[in-house]
Coordinates of C-alpha atoms and ligand atoms in Angstrom, one line a residue:
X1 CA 5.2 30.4 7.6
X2 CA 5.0 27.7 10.4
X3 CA 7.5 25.0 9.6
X4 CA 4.7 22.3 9.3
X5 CA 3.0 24.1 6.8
X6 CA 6.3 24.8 4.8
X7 CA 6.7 20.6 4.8
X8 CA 3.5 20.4 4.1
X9 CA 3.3 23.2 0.7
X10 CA 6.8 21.5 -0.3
X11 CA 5.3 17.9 -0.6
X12 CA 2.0 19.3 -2.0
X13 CA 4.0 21.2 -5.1
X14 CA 6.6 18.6 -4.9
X15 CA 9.8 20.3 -4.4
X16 CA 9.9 17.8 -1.9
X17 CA 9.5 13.9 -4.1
X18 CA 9.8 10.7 -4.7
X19 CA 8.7 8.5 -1.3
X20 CA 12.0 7.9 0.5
X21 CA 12.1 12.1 0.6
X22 CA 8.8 12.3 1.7
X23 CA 9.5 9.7 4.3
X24 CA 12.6 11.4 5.2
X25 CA 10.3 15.2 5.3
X26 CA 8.0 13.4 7.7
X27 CA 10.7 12.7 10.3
X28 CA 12.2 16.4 10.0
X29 CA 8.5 17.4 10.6
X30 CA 8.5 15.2 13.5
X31 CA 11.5 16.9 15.4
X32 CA 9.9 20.2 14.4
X33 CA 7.0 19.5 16.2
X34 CA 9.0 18.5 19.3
X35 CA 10.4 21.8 19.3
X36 CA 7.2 23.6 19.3
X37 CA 6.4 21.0 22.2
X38 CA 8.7 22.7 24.8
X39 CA 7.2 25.9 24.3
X40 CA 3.5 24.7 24.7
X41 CA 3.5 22.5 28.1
X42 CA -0.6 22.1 27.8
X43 CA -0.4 19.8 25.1
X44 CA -0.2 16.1 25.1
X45 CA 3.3 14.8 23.5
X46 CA 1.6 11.5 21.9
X47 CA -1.4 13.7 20.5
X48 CA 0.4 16.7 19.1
X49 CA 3.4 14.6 17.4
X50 CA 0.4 12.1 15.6
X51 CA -1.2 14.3 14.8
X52 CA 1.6 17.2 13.0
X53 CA 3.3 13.4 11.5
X54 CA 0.2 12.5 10.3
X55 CA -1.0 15.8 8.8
X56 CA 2.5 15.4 6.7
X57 CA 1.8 11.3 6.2
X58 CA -1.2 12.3 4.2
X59 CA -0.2 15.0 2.0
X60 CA 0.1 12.8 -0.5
X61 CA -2.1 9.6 -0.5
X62 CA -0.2 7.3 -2.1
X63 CA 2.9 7.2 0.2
X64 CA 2.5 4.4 2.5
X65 CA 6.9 4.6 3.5
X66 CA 5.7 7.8 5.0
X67 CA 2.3 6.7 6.6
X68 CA 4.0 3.5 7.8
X69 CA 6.3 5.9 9.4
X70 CA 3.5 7.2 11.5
X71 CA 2.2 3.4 12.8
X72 CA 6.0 2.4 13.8
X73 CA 6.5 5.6 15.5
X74 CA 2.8 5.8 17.0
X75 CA 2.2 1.9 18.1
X76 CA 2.3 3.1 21.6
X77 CA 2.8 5.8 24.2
X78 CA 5.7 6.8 25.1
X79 CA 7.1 8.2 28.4
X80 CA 8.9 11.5 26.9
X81 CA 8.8 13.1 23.4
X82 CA 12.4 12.2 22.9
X83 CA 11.1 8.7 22.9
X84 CA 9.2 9.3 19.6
X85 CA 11.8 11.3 18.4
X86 CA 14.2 7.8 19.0
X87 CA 11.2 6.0 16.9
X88 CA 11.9 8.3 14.1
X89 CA 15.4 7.9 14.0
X90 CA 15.4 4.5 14.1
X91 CA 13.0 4.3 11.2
X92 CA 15.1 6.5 9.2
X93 CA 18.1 3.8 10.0
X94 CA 16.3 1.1 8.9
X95 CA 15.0 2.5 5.0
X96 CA 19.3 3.3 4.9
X97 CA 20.5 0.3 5.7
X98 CA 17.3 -1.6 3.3
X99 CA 18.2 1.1 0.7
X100 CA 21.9 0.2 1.0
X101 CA 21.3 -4.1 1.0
X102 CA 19.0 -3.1 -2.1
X103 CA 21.3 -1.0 -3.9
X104 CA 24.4 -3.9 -4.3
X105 CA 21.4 -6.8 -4.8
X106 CA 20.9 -4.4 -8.1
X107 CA 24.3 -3.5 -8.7
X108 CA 24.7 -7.0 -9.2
X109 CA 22.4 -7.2 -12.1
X110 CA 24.4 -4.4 -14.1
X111 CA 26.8 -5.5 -17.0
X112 CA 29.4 -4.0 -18.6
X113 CA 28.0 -2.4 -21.7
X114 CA 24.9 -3.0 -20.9
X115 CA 21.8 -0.4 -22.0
X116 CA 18.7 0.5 -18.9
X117 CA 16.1 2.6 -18.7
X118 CA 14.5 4.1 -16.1
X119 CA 11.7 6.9 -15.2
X120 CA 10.9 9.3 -13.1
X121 CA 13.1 9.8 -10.1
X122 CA 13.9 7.0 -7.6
X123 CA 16.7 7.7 -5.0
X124 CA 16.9 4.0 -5.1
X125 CA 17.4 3.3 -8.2
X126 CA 19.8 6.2 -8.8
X127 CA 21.7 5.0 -5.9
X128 CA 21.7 1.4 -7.0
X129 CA 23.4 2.9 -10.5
X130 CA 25.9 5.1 -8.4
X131 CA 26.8 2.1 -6.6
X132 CA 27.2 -0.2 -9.7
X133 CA 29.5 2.7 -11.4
X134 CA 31.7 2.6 -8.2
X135 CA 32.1 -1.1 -8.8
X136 CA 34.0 0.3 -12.1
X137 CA 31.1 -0.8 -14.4
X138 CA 30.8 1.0 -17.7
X139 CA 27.0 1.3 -18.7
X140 CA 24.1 3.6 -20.8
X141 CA 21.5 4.5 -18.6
X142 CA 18.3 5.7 -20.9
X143 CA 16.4 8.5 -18.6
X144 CA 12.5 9.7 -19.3
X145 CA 11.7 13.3 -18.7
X146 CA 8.5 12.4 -16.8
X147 CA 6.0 14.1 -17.7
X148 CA 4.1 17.1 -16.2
X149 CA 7.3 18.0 -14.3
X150 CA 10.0 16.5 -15.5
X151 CA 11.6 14.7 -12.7
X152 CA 13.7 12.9 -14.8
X153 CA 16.3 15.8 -15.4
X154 CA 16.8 15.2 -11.4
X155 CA 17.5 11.7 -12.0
X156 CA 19.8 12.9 -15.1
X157 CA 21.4 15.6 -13.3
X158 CA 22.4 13.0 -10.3
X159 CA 24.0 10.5 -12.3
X160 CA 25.9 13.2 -14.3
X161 CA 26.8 14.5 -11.2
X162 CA 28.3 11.4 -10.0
X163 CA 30.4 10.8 -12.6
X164 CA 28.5 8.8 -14.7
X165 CA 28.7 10.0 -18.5
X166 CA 26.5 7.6 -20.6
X167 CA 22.8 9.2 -19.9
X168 CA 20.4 10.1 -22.6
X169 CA 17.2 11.8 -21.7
X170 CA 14.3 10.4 -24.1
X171 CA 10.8 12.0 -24.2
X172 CA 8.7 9.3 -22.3
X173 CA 6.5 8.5 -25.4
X174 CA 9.8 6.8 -27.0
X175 CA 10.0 4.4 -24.2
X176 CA 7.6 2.0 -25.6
X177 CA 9.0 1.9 -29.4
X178 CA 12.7 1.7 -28.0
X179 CA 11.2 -1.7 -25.6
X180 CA 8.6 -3.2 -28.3
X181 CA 11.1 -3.0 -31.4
X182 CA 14.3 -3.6 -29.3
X183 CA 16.3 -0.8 -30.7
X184 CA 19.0 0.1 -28.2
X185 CA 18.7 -3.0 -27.2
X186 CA 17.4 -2.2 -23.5
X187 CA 18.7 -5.2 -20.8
X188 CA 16.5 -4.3 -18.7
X189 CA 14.2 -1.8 -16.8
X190 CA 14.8 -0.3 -13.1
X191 CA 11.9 1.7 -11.6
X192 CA 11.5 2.6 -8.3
X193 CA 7.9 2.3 -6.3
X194 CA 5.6 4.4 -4.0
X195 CA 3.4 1.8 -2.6
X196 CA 3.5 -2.0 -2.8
X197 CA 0.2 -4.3 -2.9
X198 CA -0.5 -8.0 -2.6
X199 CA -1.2 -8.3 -6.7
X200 CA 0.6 -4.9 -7.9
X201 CA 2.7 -2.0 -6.9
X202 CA 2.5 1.8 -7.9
X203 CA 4.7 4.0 -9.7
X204 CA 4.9 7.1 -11.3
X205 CA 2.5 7.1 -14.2
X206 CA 3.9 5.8 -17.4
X207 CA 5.2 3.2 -15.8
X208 CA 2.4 0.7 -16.7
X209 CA 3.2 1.1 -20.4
X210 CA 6.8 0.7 -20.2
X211 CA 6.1 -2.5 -18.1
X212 CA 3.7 -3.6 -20.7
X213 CA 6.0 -3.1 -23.3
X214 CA 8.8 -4.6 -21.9
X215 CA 6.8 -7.9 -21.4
X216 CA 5.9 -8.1 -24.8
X217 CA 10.0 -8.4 -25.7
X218 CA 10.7 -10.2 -22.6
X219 CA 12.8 -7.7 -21.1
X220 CA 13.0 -7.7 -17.4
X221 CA 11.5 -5.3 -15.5
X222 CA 12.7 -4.5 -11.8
X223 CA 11.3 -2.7 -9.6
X224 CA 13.1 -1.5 -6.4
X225 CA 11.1 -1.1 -3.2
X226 CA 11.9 -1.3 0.6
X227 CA 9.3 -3.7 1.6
X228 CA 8.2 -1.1 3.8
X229 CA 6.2 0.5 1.4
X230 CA 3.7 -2.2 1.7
X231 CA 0.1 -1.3 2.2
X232 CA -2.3 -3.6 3.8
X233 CA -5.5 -1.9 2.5
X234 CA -6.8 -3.7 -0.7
X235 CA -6.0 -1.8 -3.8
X236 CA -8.4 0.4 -5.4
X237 CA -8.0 2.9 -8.0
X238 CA -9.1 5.4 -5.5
X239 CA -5.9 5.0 -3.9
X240 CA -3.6 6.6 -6.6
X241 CA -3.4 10.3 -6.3
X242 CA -5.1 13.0 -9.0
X243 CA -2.5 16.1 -9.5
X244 CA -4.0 19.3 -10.4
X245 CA -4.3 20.3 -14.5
X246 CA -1.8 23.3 -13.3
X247 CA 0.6 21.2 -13.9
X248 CA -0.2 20.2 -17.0
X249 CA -1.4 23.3 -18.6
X250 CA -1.0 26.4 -16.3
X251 CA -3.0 28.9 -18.4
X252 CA -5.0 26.3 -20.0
X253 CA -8.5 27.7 -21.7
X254 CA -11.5 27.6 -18.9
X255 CA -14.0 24.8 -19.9
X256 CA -10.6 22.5 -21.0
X257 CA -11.0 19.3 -18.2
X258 CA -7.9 17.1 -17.2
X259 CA -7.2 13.8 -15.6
X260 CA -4.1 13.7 -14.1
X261 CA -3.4 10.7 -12.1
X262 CA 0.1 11.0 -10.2
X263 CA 1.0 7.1 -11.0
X264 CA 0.0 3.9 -12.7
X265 CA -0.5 0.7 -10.5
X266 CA 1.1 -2.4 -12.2
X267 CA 0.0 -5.6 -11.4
X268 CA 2.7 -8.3 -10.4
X269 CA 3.7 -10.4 -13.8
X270 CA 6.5 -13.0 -14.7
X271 CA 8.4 -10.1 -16.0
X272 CA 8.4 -8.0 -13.1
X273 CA 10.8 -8.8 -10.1
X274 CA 10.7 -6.5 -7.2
X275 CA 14.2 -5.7 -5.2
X276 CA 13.8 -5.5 -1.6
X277 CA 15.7 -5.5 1.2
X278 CA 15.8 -9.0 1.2
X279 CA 17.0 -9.9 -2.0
X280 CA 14.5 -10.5 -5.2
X281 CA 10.9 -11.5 -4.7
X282 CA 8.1 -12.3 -7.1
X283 CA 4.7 -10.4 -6.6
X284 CA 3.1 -13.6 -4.8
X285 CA 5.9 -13.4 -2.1
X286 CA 5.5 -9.4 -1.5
X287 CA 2.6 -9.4 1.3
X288 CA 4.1 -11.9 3.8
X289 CA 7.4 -10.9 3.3
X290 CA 6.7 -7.4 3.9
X291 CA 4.6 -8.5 7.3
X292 CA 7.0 -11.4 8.2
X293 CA 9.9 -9.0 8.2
X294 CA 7.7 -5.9 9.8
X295 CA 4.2 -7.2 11.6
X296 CA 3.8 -3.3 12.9
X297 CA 2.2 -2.8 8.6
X298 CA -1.1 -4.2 9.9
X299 CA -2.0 -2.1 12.8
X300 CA -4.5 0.9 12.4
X301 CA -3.5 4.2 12.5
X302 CA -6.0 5.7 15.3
X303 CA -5.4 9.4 17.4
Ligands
RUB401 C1 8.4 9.5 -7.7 C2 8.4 8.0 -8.1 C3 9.5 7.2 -7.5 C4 9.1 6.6 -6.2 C5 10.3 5.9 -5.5 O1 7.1 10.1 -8.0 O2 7.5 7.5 -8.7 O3 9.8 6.2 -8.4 O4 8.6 7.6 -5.3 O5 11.2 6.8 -5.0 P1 6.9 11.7 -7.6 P2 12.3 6.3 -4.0 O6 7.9 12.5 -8.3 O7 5.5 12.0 -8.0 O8 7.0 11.7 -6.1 O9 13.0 5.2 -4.6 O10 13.2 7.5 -3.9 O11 11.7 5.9 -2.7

């Protein structure tokens, strides 16, 4: 199988998640491509690389870290291929070094003996937890399973896997008793985010209801998002991403219909605190941060 089209299956059927992977999936498939280039000399470097990154960028439609890849990478031609693959690089530096600033503004907010949930798998957040553990915090980390496919045991598995032993997987229909009647006694909740708006952000669905929830017993809900996963288009239900009923029900009975929307979008409350790059920001700061700190979000993607 061509190498693009391998990217391309393991995005679709997710073997390849969460959006700093498929970020991270888009540059591979960017140096790919420049290794096909030197074997076909007809074709144009600028042309062939937009359009094989943005093939990958689109796979799924709610990944703007990815598709924001493709306008920093793509603003303008470049002399030699190398040049883009340079672009790329740097890109990848830059969602490190945010992850990294993001992970210790979180770490800060851990306790000792304090109780979190979290759902779905977020490298961020799991790394943000890694790095508060390291600081020789001792903390419970509640973990939903996620629901169709269950990338929460990733997110369990990693933070078993480094070290950290209080983690307790919950069905994601307990998430809202455990917030609304305060048993545990949750601190607070950590997500991560796929795309950021002016009056919401997205997240793997679910994550409406536990942000609901949490309001209602004023527990704080932070979300952790490189500011680069701001999108300028205005935000329409059309933007979130419908999965397949596969997933759901694989040998499911013929006339049975499904709606399976890949995430919620949350609108920006009180409650809700996202953690950037550049410390913590309400939902009224997110849009002119995010094009203060990188103006390149508002250009057009055009071949
Ligand atoms: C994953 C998900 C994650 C975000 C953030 O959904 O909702 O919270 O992608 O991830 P899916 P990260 O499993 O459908 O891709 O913090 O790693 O960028």
């Amino acid at each position: 199988m061509n190498p693009i089209t391998r990217l391309e299956e393991d995005i679709k059927n997710l073997k390849i998640q969460g959006a700093t992977n498929i970020a991270f999936a888009v540059l591979d498939g960017l140096t790919l491509s420049e290794n096909t280039l030197k074997h076909q000399i007809n074709l144009d470097p600028h042309i062939y690389l937009l359009e094989q990154s943005i093939r990958l960028a689109f796979v799924r439609p709610t990944e703007p870290l990815a598709q924001n890849a493709v306008r920093f990478i793509f603003q303008k031609k470049q002399t030699s291929a190398q040049d883009y693959l340079k672009l790329g690089s740097q890109y990848k530096k830059m969602i490190s070094e945010a992850k990294n600033k993001m992970g210790k503004f979180g770490a800060d907010l851990i306790t000792d003996g304090g109780v979190y949930l979290t759902h779905c798998h977020s490298t961020t957040v799991t790394n943000m937890f890694i790095t508060a553990a390291k600081q020789g915090k001792k903390f419970q980390i509640l973990v939903t399973e996620t629901r169709p496919l269950y990338q929460g045991r990733i997110t369990a598995q990693e933070l078993l896997e480094a070290g950290i032993d209080h983690v307790t997987m919950i069905i994601d229909d307990v998430a809202t008793s455990l917030l609304l009647k305060n048993i545990m006694n949750i601190k607070a909740v950590f997500i991560g985010a796929d795309l950021l708006s002016q009056e919401g952000f997205v997240n793997k669905v679910g994550s409406l209801g536990i942000a609901f929830a949490a309001r209602e017993n004023q527990i704080p809900v932070y979300s952790m998002s490189i500011l680069l996963k701001y999108d300028p288009r205005p935000y329409t239900d059309d933007l979130l991403e419908r999965r397949e009923s596969m997933e759901i029900w694989p040998d499911a009975p013929k006339d049975l219909k499904f709606h399976s929307p890949a995430f919620d979008y949350i609108p920006y409350d009180n409650n809700i605190s996202i953690i950037s790059e550049t410390g913590l920001l309400k939902g009224a700061q997110i849009k002119n941060k995010a094009l203060e700190l990188y103006p390149f979000l508002a250009s057009k993607i055009t071949i």
